[in-house]
PDB file of C-alpha atoms in Angstrom:
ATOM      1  CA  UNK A  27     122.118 101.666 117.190  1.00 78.00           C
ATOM      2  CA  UNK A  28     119.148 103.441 118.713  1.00 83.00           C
ATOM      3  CA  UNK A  29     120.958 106.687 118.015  1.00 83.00           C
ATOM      4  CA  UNK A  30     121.113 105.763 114.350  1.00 91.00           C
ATOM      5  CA  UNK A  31     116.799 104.842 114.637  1.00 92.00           C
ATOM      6  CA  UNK A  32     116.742 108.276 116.729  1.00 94.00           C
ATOM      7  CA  UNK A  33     117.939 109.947 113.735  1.00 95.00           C
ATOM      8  CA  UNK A  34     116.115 108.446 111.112  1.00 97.00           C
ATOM      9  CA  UNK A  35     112.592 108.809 113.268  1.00 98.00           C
ATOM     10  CA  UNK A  36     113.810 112.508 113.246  1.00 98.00           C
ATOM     11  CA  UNK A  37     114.356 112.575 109.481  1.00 98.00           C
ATOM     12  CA  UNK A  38     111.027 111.168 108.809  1.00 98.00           C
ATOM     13  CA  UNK A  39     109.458 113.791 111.241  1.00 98.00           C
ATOM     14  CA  UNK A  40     110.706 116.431 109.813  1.00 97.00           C
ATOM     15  CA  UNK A  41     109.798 115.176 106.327  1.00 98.00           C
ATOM     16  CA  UNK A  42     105.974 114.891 107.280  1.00 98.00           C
ATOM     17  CA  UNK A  43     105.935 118.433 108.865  1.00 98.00           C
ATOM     18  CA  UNK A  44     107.719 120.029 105.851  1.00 98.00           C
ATOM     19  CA  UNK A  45     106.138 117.860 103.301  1.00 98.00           C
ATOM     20  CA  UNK A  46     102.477 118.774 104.918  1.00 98.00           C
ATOM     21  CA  UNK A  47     103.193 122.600 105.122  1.00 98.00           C
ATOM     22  CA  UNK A  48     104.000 122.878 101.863  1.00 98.00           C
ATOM     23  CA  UNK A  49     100.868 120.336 100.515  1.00 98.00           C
ATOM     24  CA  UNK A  50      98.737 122.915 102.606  1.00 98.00           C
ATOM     25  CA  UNK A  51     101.046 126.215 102.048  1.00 98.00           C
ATOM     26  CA  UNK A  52      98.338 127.346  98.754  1.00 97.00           C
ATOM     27  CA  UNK A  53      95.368 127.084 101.311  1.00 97.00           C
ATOM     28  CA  UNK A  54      97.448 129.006 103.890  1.00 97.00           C
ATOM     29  CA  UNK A  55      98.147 131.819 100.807  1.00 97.00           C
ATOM     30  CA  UNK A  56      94.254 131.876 100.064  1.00 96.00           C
ATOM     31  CA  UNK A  57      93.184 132.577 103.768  1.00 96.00           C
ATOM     32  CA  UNK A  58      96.075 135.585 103.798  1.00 96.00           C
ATOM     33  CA  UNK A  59      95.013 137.835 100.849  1.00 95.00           C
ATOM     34  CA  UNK A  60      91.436 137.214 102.270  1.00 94.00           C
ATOM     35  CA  UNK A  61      91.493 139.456 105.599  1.00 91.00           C
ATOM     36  CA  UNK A  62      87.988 138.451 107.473  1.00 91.00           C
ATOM     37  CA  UNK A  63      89.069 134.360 106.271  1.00 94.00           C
ATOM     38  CA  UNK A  64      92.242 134.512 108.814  1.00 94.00           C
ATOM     39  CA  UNK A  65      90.092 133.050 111.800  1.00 90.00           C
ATOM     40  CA  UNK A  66      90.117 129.937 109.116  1.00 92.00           C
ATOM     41  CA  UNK A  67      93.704 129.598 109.609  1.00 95.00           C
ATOM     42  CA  UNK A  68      92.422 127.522 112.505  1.00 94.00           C
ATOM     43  CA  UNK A  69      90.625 124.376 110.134  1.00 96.00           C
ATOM     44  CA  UNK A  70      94.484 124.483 108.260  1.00 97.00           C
ATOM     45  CA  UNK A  71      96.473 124.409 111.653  1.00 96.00           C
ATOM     46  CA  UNK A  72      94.419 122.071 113.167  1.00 97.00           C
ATOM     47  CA  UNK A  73      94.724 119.237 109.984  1.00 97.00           C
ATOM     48  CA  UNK A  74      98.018 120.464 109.831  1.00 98.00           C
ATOM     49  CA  UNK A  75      99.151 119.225 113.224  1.00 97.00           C
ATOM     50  CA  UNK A  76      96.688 116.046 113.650  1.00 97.00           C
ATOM     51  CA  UNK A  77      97.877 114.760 109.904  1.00 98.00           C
ATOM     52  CA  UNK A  78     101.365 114.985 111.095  1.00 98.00           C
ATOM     53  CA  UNK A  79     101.600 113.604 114.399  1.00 98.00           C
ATOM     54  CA  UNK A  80      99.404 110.820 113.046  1.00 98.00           C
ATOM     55  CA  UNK A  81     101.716 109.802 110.414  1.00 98.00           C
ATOM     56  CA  UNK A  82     104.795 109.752 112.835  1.00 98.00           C
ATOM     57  CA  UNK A  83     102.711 108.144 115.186  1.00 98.00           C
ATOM     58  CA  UNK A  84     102.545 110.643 118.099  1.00 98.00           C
ATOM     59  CA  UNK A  85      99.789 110.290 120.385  1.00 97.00           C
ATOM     60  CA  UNK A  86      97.754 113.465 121.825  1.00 97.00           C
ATOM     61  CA  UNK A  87      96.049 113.331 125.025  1.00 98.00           C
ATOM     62  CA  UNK A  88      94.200 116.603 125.789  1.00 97.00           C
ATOM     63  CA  UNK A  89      92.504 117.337 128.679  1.00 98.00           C
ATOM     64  CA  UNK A  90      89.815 120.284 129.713  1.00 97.00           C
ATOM     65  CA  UNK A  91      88.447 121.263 126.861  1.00 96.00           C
ATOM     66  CA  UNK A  92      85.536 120.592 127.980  1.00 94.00           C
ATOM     67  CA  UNK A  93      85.683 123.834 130.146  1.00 93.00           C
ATOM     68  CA  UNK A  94      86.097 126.155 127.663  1.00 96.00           C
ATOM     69  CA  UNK A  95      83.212 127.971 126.230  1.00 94.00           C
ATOM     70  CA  UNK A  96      84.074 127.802 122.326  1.00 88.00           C
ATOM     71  CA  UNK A  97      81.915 131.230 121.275  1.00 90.00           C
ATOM     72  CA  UNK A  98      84.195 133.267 123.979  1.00 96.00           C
ATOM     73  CA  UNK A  99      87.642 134.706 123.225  1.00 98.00           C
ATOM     74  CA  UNK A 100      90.692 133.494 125.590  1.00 98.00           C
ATOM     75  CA  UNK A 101      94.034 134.144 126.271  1.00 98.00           C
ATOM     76  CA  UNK A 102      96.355 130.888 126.674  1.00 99.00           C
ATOM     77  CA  UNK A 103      99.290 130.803 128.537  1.00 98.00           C
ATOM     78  CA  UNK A 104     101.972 128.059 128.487  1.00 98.00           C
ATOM     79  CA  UNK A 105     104.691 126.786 129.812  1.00 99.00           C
ATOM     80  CA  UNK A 106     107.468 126.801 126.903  1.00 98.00           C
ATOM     81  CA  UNK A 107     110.098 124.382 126.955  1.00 98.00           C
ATOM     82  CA  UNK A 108     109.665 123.175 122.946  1.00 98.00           C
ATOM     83  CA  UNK A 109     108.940 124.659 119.541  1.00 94.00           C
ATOM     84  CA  UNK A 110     106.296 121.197 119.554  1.00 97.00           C
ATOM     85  CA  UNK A 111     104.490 123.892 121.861  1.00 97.00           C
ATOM     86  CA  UNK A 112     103.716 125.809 118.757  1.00 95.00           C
ATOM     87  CA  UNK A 113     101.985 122.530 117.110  1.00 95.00           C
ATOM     88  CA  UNK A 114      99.991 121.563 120.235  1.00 97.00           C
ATOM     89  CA  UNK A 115      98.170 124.822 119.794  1.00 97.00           C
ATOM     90  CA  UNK A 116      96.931 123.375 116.499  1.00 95.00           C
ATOM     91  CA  UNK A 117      94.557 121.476 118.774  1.00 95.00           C
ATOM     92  CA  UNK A 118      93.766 124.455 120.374  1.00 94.00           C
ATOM     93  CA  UNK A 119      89.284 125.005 120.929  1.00 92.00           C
ATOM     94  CA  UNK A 120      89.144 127.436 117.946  1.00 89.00           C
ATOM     95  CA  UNK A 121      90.550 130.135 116.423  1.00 95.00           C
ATOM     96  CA  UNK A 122      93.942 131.866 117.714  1.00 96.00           C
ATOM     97  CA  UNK A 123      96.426 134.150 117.100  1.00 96.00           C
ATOM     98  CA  UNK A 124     100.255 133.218 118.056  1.00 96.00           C
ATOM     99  CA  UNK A 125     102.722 135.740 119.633  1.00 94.00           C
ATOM    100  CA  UNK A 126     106.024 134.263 118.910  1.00 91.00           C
ATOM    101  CA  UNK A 127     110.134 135.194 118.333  1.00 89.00           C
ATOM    102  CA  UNK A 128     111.095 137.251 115.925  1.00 90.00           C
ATOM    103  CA  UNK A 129     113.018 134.717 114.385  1.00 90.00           C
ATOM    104  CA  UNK A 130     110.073 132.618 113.168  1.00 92.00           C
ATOM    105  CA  UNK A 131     109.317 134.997 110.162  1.00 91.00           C
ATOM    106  CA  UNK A 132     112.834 134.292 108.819  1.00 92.00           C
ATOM    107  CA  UNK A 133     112.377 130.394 107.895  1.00 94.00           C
ATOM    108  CA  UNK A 134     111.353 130.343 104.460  1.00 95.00           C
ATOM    109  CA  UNK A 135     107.558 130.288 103.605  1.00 95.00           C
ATOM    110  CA  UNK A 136     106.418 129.304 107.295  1.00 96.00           C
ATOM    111  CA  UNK A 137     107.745 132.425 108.023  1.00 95.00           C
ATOM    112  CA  UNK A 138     105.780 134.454 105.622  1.00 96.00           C
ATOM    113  CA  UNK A 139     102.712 132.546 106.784  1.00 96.00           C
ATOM    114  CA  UNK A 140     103.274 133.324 110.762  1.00 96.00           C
ATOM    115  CA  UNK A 141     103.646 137.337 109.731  1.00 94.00           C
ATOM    116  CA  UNK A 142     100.759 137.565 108.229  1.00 95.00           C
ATOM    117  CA  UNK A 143      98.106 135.227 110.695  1.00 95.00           C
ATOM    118  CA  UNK A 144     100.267 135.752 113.578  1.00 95.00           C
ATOM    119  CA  UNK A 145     102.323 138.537 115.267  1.00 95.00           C
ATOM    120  CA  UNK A 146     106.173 138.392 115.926  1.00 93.00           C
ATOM    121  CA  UNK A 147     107.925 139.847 118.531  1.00 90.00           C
ATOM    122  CA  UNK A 148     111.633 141.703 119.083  1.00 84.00           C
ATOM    123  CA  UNK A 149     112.061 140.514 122.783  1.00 77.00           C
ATOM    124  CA  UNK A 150     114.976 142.750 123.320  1.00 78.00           C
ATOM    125  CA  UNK A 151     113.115 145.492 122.560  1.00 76.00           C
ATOM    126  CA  UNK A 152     110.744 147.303 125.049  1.00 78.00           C
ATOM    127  CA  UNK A 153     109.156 149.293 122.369  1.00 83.00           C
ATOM    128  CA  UNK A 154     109.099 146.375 119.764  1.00 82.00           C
ATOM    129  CA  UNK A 155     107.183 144.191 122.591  1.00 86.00           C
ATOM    130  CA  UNK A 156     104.624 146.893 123.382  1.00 87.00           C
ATOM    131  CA  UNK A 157     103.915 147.001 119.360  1.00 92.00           C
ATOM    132  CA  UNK A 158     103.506 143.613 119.312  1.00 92.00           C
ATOM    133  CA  UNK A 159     101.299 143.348 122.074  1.00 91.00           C
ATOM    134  CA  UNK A 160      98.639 146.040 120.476  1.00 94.00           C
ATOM    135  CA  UNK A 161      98.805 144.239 116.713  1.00 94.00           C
ATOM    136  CA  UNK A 162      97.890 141.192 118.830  1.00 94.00           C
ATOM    137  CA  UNK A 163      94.802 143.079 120.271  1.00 94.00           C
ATOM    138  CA  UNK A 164      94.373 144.517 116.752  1.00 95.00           C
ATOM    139  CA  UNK A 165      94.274 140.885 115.051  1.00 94.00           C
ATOM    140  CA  UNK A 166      92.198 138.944 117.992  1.00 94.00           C
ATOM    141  CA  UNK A 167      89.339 141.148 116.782  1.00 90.00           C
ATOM    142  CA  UNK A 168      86.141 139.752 118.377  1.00 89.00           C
ATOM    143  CA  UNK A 169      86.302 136.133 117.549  1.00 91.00           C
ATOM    144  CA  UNK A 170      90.252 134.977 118.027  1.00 96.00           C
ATOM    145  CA  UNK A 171      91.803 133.807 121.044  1.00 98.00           C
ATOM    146  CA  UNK A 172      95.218 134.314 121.643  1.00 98.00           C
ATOM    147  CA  UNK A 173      98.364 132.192 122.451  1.00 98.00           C
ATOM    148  CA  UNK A 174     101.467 133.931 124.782  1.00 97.00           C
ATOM    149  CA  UNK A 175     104.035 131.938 126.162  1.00 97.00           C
ATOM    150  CA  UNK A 176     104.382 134.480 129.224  1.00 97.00           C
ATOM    151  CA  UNK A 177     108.372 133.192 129.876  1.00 96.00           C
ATOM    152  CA  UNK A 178     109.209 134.774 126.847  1.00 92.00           C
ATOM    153  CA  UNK A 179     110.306 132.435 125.251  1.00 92.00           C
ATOM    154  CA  UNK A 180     112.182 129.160 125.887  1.00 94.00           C
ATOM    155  CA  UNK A 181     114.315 130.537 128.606  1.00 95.00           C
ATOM    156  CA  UNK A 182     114.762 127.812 131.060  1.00 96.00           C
ATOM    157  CA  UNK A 183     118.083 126.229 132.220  1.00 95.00           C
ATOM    158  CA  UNK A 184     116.276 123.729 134.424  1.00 95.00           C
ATOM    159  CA  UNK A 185     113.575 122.285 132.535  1.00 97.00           C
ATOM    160  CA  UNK A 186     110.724 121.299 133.813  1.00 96.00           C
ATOM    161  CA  UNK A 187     111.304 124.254 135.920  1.00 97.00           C
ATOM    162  CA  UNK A 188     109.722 127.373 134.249  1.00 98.00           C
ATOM    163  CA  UNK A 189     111.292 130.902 134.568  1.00 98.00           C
ATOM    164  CA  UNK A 190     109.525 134.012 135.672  1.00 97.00           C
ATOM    165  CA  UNK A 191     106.812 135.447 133.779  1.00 98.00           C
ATOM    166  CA  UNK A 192     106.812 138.981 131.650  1.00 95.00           C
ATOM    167  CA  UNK A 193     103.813 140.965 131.976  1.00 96.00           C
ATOM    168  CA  UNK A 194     102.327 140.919 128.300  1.00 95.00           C
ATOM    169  CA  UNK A 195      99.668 138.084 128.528  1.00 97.00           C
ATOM    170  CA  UNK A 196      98.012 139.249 131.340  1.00 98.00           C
ATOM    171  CA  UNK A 197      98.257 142.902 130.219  1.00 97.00           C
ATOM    172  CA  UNK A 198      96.403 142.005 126.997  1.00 97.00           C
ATOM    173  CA  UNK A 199      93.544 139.640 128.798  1.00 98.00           C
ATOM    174  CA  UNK A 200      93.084 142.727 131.240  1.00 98.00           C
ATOM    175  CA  UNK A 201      93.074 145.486 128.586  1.00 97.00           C
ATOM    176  CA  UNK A 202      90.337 143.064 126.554  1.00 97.00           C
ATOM    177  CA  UNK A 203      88.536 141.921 130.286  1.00 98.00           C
ATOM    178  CA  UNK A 204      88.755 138.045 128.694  1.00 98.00           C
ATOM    179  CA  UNK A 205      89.578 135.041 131.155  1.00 98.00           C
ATOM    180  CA  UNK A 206      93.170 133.689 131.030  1.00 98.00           C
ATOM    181  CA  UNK A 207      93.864 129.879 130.212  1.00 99.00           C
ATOM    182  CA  UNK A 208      96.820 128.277 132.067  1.00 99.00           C
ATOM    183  CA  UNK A 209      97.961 125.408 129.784  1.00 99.00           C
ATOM    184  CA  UNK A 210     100.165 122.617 130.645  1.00 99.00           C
ATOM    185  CA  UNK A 211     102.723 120.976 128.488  1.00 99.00           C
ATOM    186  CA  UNK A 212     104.449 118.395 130.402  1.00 98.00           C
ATOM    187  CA  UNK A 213     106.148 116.121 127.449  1.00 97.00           C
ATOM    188  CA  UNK A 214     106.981 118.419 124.333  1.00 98.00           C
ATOM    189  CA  UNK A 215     110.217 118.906 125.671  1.00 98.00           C
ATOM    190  CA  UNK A 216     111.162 115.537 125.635  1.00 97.00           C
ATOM    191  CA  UNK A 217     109.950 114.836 122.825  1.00 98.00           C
ATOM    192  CA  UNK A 218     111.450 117.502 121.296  1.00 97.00           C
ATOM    193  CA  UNK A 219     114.414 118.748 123.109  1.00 97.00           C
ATOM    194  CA  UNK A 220     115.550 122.624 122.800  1.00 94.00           C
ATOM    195  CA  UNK A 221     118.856 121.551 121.349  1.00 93.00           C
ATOM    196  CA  UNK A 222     121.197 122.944 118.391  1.00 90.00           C
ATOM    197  CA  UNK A 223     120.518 119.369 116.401  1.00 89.00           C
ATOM    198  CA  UNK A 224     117.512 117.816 118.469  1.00 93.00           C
ATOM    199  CA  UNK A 225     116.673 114.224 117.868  1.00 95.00           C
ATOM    200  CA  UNK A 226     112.670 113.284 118.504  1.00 97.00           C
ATOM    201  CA  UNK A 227     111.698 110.535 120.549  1.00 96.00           C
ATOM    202  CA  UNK A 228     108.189 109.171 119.859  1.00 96.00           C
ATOM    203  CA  UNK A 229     106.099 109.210 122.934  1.00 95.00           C
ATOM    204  CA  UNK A 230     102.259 110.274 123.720  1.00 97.00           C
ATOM    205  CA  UNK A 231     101.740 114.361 123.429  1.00 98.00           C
ATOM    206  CA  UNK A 232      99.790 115.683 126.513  1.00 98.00           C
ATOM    207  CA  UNK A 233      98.065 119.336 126.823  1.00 98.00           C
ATOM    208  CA  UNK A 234      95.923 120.491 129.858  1.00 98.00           C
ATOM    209  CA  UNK A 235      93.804 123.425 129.742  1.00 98.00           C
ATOM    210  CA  UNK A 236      92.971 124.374 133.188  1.00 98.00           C
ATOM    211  CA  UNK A 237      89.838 126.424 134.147  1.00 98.00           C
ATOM    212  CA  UNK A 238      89.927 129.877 132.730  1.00 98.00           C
ATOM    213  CA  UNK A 239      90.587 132.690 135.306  1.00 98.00           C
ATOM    214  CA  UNK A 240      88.527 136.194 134.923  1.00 98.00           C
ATOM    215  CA  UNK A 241      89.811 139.248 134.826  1.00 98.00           C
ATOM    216  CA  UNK A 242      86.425 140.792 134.657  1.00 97.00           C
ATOM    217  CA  UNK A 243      87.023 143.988 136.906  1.00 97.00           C
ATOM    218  CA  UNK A 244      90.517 143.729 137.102  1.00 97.00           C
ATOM    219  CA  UNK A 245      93.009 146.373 136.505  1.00 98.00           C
ATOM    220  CA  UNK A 246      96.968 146.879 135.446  1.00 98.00           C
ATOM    221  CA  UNK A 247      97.583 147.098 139.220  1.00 98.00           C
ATOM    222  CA  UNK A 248      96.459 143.151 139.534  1.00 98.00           C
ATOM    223  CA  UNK A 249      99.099 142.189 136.914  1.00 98.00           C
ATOM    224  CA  UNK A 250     101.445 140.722 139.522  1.00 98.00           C
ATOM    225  CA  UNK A 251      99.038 138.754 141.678  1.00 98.00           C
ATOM    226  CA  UNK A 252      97.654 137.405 138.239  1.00 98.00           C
ATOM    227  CA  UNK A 253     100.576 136.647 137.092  1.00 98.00           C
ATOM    228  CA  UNK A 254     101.669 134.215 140.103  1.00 98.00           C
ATOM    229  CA  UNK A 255      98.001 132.521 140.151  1.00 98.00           C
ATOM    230  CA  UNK A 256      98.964 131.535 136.513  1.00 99.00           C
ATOM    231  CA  UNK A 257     102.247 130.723 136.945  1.00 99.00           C
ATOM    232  CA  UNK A 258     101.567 128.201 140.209  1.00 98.00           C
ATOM    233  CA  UNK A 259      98.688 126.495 138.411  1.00 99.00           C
ATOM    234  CA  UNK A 260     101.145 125.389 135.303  1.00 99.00           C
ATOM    235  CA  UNK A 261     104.001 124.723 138.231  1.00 98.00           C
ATOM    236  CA  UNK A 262     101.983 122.469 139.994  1.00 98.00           C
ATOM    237  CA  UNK A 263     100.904 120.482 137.041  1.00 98.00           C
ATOM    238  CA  UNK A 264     104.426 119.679 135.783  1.00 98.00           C
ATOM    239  CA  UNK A 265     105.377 118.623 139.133  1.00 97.00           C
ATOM    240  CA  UNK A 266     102.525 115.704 138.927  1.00 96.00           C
ATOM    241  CA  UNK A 267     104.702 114.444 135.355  1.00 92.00           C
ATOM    242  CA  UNK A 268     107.803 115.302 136.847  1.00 85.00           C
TER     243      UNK A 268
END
């Protein structure tokens, strides 16, 4: 029996998310064919993802916001266990720009949406991944902020443990001299499970920012060390929910 609720919870979910997209899909449209309105893609995420979680009653709890400086450009890096990862970022302090799978541009009008605000990425490819990482640059302009999940996707076999971090978030918040955001997701993965027919459970969404880390004066050569600062912050967090 709570299978059979399991599944209908899920139903409804994914009714709400769909049904909202494509309520808000014209505004989306709008803010593409208008280049200098894509920062405003923010205002439509942002109502987007509080509407939704709202009406399937999913709690947020976010945490160290108050941190950030909102008129400075970031680069946030998560821990990816759940594509509910991509909606938490709806919350994020302003505008960003997503770097996500290749795949995403294939579902059918989200996918034309993420092309053109966002930047996809062919993770098998060396080449494709460098391209990706300079139309991210490209898009951030001066006023974006911009969203890498540095395990390349969601690669883990032993969730909450994450796997080892690729190199391209910390190249791009060197290359633009921009502090680096670790950000914790401890529950997305429960509540949304990477699974070939996932069922959602309905329990409170929590997102940590951490304090940002400069990379004022730092060069390609402090990749590595960066790389593990970021990725024991995030560690040590999910070991406090886990």
């Amino acid at each position: 029996m709570q299978h059979f609720f399991k599944l209908l919870y899920t139903l409804w979910c994914a009714i709400v998310f769909i049904g909202l997209f494509l309520l808000l899909f014209p505004f989306f449209l709008v803010v593409i064919l208008i280049p200098k309105w894509h920062k405003h893609c923010y205002y439509l995420n942002k109502l987007w993802a509080s509407v939704a979680l709202i009406c399937v009653g999913i709690k947020t709890e976010i945490t160290g916001v108050e941190s950030l400086d909102p008129k400075l450009q970031y680069v946030f890096c998560a821990n990816h266990f759940s594509l509910l990862d991509i909606v938490s970022f709806g919350f994020a302090p302003h505008s960003v720009v997503y770097v996500g799978k290749s795949s995403l541009a294939k579902i059918p009008l989200f996918g034309y949406m993420f092309k053109k605000l966002h930047v996809t990425v062919n993770r098998k490819s060396l080449k494709g991944r460098y391209k990706s990482l300079q139309l991210a640059l490209e898009k951030m302009g001066n006023d974006r902020s911009l969203v890498m999940f540095p395990e390349g996707g969601i690669m883990s076999k032993k969730i909450p443990e994450m796997t080892r971090f690729k190199d391209g978030a910390f190249r791009a918040a060197i290359t633009k001299q921009i502090p680096l955001v670790p950000v914790t997701l401890p529950d997305n993965w429960i509540i949304l499970p990477d699974e070939k027919i996932p069922l959602i459970s309905r329990r409170k969404m929590r997102m940590i920012y951490h304090q940002p880390i400069s990379t004022e004066g730092l060069s390609m050569d402090d990749v590595p060390s960066l790389k593990e600062k970021v990725y024991q912050v995030i560690a040590e967090e999910l070991k406090k929910y886990h």
